[in-house]
PDB file of C-alpha atoms in Angstrom:
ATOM      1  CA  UNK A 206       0.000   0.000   0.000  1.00  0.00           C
ATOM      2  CA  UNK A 207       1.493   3.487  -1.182  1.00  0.00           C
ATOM      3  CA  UNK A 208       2.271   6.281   2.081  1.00  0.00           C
ATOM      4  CA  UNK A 209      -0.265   8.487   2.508  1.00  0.00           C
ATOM      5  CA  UNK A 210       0.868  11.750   3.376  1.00  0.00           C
ATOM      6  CA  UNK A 211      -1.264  13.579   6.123  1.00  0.00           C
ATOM      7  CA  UNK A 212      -1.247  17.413   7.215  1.00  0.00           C
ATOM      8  CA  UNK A 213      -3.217  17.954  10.507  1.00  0.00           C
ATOM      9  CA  UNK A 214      -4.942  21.291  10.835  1.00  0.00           C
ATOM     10  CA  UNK A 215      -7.304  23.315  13.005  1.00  0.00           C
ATOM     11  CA  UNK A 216     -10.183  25.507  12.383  1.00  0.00           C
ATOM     12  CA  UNK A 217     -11.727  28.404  15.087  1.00  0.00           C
ATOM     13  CA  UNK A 218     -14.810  30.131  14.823  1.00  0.00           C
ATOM     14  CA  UNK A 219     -14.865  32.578  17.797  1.00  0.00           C
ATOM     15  CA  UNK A 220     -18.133  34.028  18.916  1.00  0.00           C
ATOM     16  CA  UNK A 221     -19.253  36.680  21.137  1.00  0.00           C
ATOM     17  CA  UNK A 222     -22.642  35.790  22.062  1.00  0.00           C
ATOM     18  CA  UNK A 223     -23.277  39.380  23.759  1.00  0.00           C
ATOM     19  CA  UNK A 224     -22.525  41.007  20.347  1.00  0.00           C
ATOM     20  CA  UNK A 225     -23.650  37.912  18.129  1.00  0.00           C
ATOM     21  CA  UNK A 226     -20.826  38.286  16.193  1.00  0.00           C
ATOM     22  CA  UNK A 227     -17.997  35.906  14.565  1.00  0.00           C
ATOM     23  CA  UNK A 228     -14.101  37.036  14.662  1.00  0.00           C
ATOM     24  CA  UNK A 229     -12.985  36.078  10.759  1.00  0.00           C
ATOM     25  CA  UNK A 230      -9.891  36.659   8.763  1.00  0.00           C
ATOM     26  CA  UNK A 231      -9.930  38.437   5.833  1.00  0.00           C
ATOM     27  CA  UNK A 232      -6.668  36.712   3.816  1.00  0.00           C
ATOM     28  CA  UNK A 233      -4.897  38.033   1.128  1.00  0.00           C
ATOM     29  CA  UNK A 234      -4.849  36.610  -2.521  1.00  0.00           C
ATOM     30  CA  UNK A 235      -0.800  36.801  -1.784  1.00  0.00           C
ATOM     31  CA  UNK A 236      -0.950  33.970   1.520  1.00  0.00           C
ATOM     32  CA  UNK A 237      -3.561  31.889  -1.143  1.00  0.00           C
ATOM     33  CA  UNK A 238      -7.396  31.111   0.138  1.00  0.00           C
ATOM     34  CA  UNK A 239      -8.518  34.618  -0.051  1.00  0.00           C
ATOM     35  CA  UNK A 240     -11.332  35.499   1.368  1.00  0.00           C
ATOM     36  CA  UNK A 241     -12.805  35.255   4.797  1.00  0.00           C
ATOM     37  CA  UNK A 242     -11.578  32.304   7.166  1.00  0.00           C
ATOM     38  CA  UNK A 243     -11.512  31.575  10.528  1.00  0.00           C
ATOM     39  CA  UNK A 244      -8.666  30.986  12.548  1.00  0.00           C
ATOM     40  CA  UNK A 245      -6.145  28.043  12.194  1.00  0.00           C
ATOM     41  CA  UNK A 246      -3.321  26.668  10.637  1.00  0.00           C
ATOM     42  CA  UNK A 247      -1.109  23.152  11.282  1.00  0.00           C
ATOM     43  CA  UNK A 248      -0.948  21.422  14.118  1.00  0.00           C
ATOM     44  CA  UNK A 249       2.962  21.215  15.479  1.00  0.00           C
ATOM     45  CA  UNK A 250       3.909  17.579  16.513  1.00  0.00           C
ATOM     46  CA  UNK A 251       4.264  17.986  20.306  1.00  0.00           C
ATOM     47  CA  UNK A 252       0.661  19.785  20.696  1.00  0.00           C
ATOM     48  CA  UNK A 253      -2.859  18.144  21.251  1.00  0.00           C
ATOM     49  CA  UNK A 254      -5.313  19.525  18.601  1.00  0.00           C
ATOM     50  CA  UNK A 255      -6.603  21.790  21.133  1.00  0.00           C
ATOM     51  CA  UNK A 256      -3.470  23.176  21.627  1.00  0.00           C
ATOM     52  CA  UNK A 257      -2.942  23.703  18.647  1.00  0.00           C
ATOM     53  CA  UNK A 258      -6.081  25.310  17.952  1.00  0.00           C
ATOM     54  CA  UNK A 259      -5.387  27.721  21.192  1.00  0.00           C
ATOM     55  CA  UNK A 260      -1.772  28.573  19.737  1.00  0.00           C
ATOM     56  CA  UNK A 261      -2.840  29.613  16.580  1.00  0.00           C
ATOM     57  CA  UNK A 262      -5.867  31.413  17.724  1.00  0.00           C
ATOM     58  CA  UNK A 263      -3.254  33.789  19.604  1.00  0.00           C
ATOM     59  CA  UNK A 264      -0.821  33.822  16.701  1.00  0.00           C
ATOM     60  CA  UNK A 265      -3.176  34.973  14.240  1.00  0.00           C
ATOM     61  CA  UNK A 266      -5.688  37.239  15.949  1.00  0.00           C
ATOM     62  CA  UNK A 267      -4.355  38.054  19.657  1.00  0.00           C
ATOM     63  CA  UNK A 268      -7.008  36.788  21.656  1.00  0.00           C
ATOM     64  CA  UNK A 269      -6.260  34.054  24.409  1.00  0.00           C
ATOM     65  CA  UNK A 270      -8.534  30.661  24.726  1.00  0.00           C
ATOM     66  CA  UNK A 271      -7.829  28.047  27.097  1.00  0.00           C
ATOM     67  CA  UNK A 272      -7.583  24.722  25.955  1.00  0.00           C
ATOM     68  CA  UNK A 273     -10.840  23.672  27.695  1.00  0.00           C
ATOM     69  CA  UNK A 274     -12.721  26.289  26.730  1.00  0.00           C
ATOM     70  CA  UNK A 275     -12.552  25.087  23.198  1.00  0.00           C
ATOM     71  CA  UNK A 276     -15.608  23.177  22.175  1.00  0.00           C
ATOM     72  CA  UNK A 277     -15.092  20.526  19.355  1.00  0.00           C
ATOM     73  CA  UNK A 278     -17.428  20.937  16.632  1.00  0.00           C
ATOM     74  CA  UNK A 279     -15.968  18.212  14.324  1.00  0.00           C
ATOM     75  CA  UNK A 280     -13.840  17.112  11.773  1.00  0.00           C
ATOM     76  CA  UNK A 281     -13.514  17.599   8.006  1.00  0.00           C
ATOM     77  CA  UNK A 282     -11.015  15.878   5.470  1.00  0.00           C
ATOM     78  CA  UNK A 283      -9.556  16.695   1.949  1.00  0.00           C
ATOM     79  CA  UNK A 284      -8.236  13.880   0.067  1.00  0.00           C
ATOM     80  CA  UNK A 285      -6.016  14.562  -3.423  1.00  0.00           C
ATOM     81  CA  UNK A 286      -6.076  10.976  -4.899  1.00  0.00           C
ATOM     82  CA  UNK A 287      -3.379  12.173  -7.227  1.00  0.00           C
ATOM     83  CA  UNK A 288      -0.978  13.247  -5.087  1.00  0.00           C
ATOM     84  CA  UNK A 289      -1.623  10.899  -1.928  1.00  0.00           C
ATOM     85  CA  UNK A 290      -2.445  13.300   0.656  1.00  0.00           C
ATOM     86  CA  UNK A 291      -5.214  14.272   2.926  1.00  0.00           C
ATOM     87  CA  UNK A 292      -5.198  17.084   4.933  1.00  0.00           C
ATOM     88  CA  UNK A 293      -7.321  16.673   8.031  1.00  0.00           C
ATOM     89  CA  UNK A 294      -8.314  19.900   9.546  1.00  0.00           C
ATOM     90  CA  UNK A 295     -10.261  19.640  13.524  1.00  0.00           C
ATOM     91  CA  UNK A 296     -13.060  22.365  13.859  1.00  0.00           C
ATOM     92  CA  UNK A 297     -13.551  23.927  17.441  1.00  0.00           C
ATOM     93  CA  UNK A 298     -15.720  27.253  18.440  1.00  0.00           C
ATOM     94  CA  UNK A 299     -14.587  29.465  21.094  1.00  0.00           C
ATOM     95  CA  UNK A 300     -17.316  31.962  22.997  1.00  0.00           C
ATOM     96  CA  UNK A 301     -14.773  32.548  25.718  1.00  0.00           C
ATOM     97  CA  UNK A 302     -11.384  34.374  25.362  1.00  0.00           C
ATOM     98  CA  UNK A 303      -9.604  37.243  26.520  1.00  0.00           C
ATOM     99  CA  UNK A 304      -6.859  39.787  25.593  1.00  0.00           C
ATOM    100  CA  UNK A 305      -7.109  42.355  22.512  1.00  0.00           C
ATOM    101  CA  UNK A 306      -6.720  41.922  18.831  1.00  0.00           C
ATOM    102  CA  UNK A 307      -3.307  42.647  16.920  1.00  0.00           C
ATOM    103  CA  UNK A 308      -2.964  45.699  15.186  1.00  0.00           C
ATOM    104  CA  UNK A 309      -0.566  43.881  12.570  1.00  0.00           C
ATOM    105  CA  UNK A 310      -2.633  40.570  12.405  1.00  0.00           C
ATOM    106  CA  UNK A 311       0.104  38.095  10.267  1.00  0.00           C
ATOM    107  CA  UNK A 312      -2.672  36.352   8.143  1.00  0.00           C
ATOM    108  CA  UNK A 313      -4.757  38.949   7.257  1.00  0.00           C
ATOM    109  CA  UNK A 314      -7.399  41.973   8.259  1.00  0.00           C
ATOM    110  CA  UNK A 315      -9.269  41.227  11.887  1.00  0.00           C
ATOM    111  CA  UNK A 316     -12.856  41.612  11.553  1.00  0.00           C
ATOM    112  CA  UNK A 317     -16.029  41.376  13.987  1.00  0.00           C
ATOM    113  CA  UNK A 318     -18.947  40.331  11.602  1.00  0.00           C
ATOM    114  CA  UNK A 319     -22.556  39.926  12.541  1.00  0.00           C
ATOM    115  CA  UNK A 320     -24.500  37.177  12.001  1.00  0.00           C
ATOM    116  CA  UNK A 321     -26.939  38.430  10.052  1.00  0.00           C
ATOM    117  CA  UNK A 322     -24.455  39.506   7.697  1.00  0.00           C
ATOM    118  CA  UNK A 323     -22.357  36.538   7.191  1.00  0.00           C
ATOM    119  CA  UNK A 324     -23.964  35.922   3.598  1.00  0.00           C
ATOM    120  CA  UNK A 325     -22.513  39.424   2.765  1.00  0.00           C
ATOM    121  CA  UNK A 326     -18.919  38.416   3.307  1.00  0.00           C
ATOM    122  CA  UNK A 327     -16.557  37.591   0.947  1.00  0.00           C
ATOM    123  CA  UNK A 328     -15.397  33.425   1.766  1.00  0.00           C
ATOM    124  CA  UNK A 329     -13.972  30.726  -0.675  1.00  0.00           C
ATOM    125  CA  UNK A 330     -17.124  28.266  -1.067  1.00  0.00           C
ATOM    126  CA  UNK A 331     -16.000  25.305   1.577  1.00  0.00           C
ATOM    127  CA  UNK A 332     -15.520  27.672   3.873  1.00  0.00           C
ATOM    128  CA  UNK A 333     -19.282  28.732   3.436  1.00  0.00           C
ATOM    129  CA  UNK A 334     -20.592  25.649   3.555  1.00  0.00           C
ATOM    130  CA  UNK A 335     -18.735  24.514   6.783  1.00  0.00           C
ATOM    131  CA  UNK A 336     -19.589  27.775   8.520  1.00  0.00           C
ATOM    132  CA  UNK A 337     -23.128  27.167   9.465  1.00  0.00           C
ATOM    133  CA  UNK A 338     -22.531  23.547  11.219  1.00  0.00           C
ATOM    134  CA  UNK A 339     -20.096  25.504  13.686  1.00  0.00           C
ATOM    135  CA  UNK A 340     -23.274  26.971  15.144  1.00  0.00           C
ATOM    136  CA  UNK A 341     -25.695  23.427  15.184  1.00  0.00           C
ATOM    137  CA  UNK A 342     -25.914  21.557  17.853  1.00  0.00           C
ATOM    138  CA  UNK A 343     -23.382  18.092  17.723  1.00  0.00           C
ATOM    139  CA  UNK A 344     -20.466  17.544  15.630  1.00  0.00           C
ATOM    140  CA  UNK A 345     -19.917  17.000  12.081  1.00  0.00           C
ATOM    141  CA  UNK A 346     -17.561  15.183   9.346  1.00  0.00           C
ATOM    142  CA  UNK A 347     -17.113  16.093   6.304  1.00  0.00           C
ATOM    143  CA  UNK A 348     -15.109  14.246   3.844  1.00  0.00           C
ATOM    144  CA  UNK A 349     -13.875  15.656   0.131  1.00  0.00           C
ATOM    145  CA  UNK A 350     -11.905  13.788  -2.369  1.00  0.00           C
ATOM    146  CA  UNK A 351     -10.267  15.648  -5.575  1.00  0.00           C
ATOM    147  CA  UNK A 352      -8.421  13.946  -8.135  1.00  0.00           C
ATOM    148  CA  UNK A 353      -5.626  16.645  -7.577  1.00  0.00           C
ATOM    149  CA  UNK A 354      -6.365  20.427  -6.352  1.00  0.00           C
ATOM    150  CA  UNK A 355      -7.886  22.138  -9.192  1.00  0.00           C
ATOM    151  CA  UNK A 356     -10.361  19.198 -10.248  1.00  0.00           C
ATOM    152  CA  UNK A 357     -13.501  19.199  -9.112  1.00  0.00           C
ATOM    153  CA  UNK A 358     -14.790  17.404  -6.210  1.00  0.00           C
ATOM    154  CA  UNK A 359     -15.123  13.149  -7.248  1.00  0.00           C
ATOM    155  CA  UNK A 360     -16.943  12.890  -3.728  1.00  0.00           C
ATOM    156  CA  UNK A 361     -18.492  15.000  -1.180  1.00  0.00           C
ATOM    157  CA  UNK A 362     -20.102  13.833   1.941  1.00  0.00           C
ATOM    158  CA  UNK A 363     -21.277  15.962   4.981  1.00  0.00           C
ATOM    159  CA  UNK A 364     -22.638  13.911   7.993  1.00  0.00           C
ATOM    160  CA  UNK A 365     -24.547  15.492  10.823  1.00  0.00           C
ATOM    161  CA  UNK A 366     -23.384  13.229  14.024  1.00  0.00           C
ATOM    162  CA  UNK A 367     -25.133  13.574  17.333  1.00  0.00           C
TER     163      UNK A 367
END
């Protein structure tokens, strides 16, 4: 059987529930994925994947979140057949944090949107489509497999899990 080459990743929605609004990152067509993101990035080898998702929650936006006060929303995968790898990328949503944005954010413009205006911003389409399940109640898995990155998708599956 050929090595399968795996990149572990996180994804953070943070939410203030007193404001109903959603921190998001708006990235430059120069770092790749433009548009609106959450934040996240890889997952170093010594860290848990809520470590992880803490460290790069501070190195991207400033803000502080335990740990523990992550709560794991669920998992999505992106296979390139071609190329052998899947990138695995664990989703977490963060309603309490501290400390104050950067002024000179690395990954792009810091921005407070409201929910109500979320279909207004700017976001590469799996990113849309992901967004909403951060907010359901359970988890979720979704799984995508691509020939190789520009191809279109040869499966998509989203599963709503309890």
């Amino acid at each position: 059987m050929k090595k399968i080459t795996t990149t572990l990743l996180t994804m953070t929605i943070i939410h203030n529930v007193q404001k109903n609004e959603v921190l998001l990152i708006n990235r430059p067509e120069k770092l790749g994925f433009p548009g609106y993101i959450g934040a996240g990035g890889k997952i170093e080898l010594t860290e848990s994947f809520s470590e992880g998702a803490s460290r790069e929650i501070k190195e991207e936006t400033g803000l502080s979140v335990r740990p523990e006060d992550l709560i794991y929303k669920g998992v999505d995968e992106f296979t390139l057949l071609n190329d052998n790898y899947r990138y695995i990328v664990f989703n977490y949503l963060a309603t309490v944090y501290s400390g104050e944005l950067l002024a000179q954010p690395p990954e792009g413009e810091l921005k407070w949107v409201s929910m109500d205006k979320l279909e207004d911003v700017p976001m590469q389409s799996w990113f849309r489509r992901r967004l909403p399940y951060f907010f359901q109640e359970g988890t979720f898995e979704i799984s995508i497999t691509h020939e190789e990155l520009k191809t279109p998708p040869l499966r998509e599956k989203i599963v709503k899990l309890k």
